[in-house]
XYZ file of N, CA and C in Angstrom:
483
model
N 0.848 -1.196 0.000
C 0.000 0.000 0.000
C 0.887 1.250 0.000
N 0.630 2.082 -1.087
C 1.011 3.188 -0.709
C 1.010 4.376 0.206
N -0.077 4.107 1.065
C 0.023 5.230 2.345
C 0.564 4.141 3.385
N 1.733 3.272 3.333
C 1.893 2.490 4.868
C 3.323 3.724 5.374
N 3.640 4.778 5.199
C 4.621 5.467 5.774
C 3.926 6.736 6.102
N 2.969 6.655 6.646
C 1.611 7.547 6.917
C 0.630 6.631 8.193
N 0.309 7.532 9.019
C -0.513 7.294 10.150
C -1.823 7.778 9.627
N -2.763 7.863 9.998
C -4.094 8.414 9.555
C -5.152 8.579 10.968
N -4.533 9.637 11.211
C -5.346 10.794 12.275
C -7.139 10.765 12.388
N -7.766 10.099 13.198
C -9.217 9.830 12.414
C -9.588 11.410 13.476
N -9.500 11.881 14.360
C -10.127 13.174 14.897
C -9.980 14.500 13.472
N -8.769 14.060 12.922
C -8.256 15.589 12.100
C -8.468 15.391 10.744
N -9.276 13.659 10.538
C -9.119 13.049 9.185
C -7.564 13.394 7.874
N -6.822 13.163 8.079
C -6.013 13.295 7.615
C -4.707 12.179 7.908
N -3.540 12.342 6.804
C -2.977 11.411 6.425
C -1.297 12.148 7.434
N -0.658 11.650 8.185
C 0.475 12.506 9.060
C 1.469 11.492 8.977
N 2.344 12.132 8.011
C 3.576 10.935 7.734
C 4.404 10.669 9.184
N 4.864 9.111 9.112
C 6.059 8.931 10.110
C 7.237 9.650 10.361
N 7.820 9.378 9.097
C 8.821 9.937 9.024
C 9.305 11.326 9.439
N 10.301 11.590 10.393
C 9.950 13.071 10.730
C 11.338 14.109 10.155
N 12.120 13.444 9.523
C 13.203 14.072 8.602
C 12.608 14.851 7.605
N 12.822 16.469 7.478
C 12.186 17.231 6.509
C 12.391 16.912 5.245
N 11.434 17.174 4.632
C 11.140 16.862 3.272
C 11.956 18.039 2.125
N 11.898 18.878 2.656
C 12.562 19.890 1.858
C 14.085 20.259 2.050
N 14.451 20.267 3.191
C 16.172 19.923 3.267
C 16.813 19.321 3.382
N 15.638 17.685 3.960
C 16.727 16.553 4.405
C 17.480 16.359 4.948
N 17.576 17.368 6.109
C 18.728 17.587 6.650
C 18.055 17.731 8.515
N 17.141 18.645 8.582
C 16.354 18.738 10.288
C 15.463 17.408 10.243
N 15.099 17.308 11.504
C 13.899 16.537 12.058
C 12.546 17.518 12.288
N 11.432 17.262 12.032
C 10.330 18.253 12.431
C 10.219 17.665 13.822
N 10.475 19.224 14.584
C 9.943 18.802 16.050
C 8.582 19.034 16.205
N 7.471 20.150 15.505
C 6.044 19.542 15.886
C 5.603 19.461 14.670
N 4.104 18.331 14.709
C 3.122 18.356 13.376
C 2.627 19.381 13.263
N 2.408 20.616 13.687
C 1.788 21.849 13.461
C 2.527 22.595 12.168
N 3.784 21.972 11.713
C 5.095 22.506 11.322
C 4.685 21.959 9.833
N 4.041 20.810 9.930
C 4.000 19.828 8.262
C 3.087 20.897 7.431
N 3.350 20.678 6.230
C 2.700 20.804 4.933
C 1.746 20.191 4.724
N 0.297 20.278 4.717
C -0.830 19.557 4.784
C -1.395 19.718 3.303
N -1.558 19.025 2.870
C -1.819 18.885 0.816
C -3.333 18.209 0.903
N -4.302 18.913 0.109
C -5.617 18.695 -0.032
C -5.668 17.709 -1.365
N -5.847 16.079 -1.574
C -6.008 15.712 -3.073
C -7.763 15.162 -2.979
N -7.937 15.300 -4.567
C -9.078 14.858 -4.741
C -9.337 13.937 -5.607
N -10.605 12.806 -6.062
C -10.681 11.810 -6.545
C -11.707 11.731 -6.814
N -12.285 12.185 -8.509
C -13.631 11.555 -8.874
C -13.929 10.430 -8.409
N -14.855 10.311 -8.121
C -15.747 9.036 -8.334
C -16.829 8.565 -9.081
N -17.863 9.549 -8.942
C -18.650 9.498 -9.844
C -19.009 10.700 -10.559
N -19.406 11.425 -11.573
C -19.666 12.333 -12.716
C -20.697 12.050 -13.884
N -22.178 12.689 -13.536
C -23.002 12.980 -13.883
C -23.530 14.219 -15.271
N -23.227 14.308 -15.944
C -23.601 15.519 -16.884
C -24.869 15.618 -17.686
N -26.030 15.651 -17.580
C -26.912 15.553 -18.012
C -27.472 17.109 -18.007
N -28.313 17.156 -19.635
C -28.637 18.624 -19.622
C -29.284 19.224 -18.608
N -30.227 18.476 -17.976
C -31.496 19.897 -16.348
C -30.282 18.841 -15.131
N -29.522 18.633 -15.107
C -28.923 17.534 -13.736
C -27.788 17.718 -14.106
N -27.209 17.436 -13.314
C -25.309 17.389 -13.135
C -24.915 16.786 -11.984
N -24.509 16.279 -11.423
C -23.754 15.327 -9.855
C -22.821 14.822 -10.099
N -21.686 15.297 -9.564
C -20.282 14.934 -8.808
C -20.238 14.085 -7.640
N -19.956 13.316 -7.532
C -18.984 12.489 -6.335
C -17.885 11.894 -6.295
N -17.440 12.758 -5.009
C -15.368 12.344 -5.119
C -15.201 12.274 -3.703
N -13.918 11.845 -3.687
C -13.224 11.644 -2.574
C -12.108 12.711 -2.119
N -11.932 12.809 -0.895
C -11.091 14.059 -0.288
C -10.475 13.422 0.262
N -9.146 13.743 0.557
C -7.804 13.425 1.409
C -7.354 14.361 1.733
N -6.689 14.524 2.987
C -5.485 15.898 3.189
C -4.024 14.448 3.651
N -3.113 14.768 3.275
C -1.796 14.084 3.574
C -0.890 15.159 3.560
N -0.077 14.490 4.693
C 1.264 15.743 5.413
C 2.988 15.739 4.786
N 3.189 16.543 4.902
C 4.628 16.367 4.555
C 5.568 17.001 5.391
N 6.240 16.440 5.921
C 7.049 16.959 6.951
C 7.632 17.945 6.558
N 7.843 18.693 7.736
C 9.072 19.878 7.298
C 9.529 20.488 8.996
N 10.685 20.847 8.837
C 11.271 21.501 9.797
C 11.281 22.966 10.580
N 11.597 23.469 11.210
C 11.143 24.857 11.842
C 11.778 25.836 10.915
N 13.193 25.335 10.564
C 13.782 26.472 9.836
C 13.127 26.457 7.946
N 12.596 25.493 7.872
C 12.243 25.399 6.250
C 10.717 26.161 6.404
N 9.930 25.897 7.438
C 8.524 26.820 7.798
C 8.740 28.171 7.860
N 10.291 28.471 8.298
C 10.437 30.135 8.140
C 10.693 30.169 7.242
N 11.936 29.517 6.016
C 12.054 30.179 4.769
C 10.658 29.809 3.953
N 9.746 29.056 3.897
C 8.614 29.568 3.223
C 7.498 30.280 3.555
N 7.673 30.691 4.688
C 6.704 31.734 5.380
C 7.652 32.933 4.940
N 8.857 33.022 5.043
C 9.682 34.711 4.321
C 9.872 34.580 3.112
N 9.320 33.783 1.738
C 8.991 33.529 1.072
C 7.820 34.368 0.083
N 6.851 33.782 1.025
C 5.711 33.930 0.311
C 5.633 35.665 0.998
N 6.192 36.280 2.221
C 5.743 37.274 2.390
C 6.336 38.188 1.037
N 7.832 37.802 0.484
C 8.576 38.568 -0.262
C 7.736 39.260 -1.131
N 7.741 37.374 -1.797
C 6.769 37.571 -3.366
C 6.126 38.630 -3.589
N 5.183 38.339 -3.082
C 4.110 39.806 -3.918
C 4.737 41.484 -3.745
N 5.722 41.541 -2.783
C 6.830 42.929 -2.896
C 7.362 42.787 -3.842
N 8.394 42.041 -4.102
C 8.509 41.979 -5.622
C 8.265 41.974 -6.874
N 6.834 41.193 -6.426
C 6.079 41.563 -8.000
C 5.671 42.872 -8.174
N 5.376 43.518 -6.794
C 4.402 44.997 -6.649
C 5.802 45.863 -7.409
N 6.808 45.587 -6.789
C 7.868 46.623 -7.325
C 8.225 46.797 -8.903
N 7.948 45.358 -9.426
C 8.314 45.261 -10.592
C 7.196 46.067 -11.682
N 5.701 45.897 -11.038
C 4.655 46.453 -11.741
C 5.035 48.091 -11.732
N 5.009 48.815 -10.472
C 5.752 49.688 -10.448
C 6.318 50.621 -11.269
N 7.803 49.564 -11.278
C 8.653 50.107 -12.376
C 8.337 50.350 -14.001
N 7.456 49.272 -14.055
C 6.876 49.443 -15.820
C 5.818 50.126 -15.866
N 5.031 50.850 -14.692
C 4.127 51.861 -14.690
C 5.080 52.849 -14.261
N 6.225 53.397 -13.909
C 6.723 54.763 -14.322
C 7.784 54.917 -15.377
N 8.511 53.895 -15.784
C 8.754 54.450 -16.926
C 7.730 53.794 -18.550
N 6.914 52.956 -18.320
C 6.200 52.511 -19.538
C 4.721 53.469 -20.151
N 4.184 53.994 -18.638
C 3.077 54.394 -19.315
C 2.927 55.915 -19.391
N 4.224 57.006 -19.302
C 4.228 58.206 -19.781
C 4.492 57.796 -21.178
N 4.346 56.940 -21.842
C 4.781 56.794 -23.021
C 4.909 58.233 -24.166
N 6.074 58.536 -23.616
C 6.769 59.425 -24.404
C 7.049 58.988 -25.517
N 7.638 58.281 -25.566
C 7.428 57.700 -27.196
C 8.331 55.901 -26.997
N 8.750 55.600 -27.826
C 9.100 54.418 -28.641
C 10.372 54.025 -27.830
N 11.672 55.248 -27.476
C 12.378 54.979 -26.467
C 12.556 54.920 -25.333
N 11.617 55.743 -24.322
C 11.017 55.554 -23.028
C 10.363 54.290 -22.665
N 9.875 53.325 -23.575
C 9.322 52.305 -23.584
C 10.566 51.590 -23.396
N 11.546 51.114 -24.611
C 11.967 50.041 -24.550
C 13.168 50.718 -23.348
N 13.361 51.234 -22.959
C 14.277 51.825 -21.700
C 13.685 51.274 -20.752
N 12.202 51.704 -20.239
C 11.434 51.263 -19.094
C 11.533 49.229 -19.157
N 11.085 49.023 -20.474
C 11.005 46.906 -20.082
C 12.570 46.520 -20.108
N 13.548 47.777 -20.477
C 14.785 46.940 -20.371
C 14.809 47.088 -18.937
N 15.261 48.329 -18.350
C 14.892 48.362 -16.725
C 14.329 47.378 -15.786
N 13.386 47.199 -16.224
C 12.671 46.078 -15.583
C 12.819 44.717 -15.553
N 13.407 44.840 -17.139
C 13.932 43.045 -16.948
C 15.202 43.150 -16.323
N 16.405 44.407 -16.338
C 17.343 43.903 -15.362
C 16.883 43.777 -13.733
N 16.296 45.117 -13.537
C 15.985 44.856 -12.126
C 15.764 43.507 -11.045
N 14.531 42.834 -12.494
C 13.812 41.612 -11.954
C 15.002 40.681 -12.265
N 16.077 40.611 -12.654
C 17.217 39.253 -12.873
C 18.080 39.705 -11.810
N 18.385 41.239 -11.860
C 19.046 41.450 -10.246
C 18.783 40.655 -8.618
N 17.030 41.013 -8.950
C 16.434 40.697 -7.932
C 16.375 39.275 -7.884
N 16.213 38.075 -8.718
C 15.840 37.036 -8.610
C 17.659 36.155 -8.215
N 18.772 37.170 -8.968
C 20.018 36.439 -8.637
C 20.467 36.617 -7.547
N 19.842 37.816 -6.875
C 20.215 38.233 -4.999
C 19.235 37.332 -4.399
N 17.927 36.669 -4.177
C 17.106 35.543 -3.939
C 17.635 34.198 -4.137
N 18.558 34.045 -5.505
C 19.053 32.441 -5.004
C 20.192 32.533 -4.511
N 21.108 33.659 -4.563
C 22.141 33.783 -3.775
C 21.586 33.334 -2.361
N 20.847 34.305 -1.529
C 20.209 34.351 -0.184
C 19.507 33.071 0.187
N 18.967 32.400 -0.975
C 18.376 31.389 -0.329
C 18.691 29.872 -0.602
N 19.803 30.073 -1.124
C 20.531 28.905 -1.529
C 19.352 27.233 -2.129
N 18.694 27.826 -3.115
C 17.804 27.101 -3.484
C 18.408 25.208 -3.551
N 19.443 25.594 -3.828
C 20.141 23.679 -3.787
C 20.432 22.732 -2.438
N 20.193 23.413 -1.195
C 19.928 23.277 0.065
C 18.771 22.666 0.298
N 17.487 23.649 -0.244
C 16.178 23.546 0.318
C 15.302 23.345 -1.162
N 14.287 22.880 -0.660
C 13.235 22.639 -1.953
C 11.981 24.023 -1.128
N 11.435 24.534 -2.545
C 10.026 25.453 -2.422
C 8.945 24.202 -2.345
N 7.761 25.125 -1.607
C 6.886 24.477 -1.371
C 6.353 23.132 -1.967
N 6.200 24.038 -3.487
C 5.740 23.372 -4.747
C 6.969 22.381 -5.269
N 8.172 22.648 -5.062
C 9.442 21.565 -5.339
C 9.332 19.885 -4.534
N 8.889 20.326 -3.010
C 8.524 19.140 -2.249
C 7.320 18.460 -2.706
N 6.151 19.072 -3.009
C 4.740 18.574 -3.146
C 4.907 17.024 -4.491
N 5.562 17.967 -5.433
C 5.779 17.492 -6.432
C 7.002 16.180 -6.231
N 7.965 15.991 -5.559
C 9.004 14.973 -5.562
C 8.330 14.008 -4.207
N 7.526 14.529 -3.230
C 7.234 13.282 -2.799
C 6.717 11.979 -3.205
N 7.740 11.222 -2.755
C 7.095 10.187 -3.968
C 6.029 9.251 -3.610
N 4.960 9.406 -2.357
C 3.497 8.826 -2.180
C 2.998 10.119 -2.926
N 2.880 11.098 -3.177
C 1.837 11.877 -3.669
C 1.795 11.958 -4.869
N 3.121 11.845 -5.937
C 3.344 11.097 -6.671
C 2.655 10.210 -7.633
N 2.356 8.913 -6.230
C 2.060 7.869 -6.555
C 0.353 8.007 -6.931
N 0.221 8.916 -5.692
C -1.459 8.880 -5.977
C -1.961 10.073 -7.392
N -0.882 10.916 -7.473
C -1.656 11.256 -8.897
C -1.486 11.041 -10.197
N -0.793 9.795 -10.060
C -0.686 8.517 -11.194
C -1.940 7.836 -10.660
N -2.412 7.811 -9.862
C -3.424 6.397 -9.547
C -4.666 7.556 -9.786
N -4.608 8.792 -9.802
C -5.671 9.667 -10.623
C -6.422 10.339 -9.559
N -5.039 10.996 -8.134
C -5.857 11.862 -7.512
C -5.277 13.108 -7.976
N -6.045 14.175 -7.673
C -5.707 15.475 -8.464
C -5.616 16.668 -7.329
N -5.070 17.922 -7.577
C -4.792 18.709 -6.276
C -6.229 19.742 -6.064
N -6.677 19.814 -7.184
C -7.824 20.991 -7.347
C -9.356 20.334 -7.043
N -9.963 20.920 -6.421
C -11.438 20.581 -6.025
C -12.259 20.529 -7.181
N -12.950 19.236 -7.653
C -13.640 18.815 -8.767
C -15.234 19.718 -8.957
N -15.886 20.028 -9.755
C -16.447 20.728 -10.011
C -17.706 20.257 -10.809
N -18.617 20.247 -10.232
C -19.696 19.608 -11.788
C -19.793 20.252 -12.555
């Protein structure tokens, strides 16, 4: 079976791996489950489409993925970055792109911007030494039970009639 390196929590319904070596650095132990990565998958079952009717029925899982105290801070200072960065970058191509003075103020402003944003993204893997640690979405994807189950045709997004 593929969930036997998984406990299954019946108060919290959910799937809380054994293993307590982080998933993303491989390197800490998670000292609490409050700390794991909790992943929502889903699983048609049945699918109805009829023109006056429609009915869905699927199955829900949440399963955990360990992680450590220091990998919960770099993706909690993470995700706060992001959207500063993106805000800055919009920014920049709204003051020099949309006085559009003409034809060279333009391509000045997206050159600007694309260095800025390669500045910014080569000071981020400098700082965060991406070959150390896996992103959220880097772990979700290489665990290899979750993996397994969306070969066996569970999916991450909530099914929809």
């Amino acid at each position: 079976m593929m969930l036997s390196k998984y406990n299954y929590n019946e108060s919290l319904k959910r799937f809380e791996p054994k293993e307590k070596r982080c998933s993303y650095c491989f390197q800490n132990e998670s000292e609490n489950i409050n700390n794991y990565d909790f992943i929502k998958l889903y699983k048609v079952k049945d699918r109805t489409n009829f023109v006056i009717y429609r009915s869905l029925k699927y199955e829900e899982m949440e399963i955990g993925i360990s992680r450590c105290n220091s990998c919960v801070e770099f993706h909690e200072e993470a995700s706060r970055k992001s959207p500063i960065l993106k805000y800055a970058a919009y920014m920049l191509i709204l003051i020099f792109v949309l006085p559009a003075f003409g034809l060279k103020v333009f391509i000045v402003g997206i050159s600007l911007s694309v260095v800025l944003f390669l500045l910014l993204h080569k000071y981020a893997a400098k700082k965060n030494n991406p070959t150390e640690r896996l992103t959220l979405k880097q772990g979700i994807t290489s665990n290899v039970t979750i993996q397994d189950l969306v070969i066996s045709g569970w999916i991450f997004d909530k099914p929809s009639a």
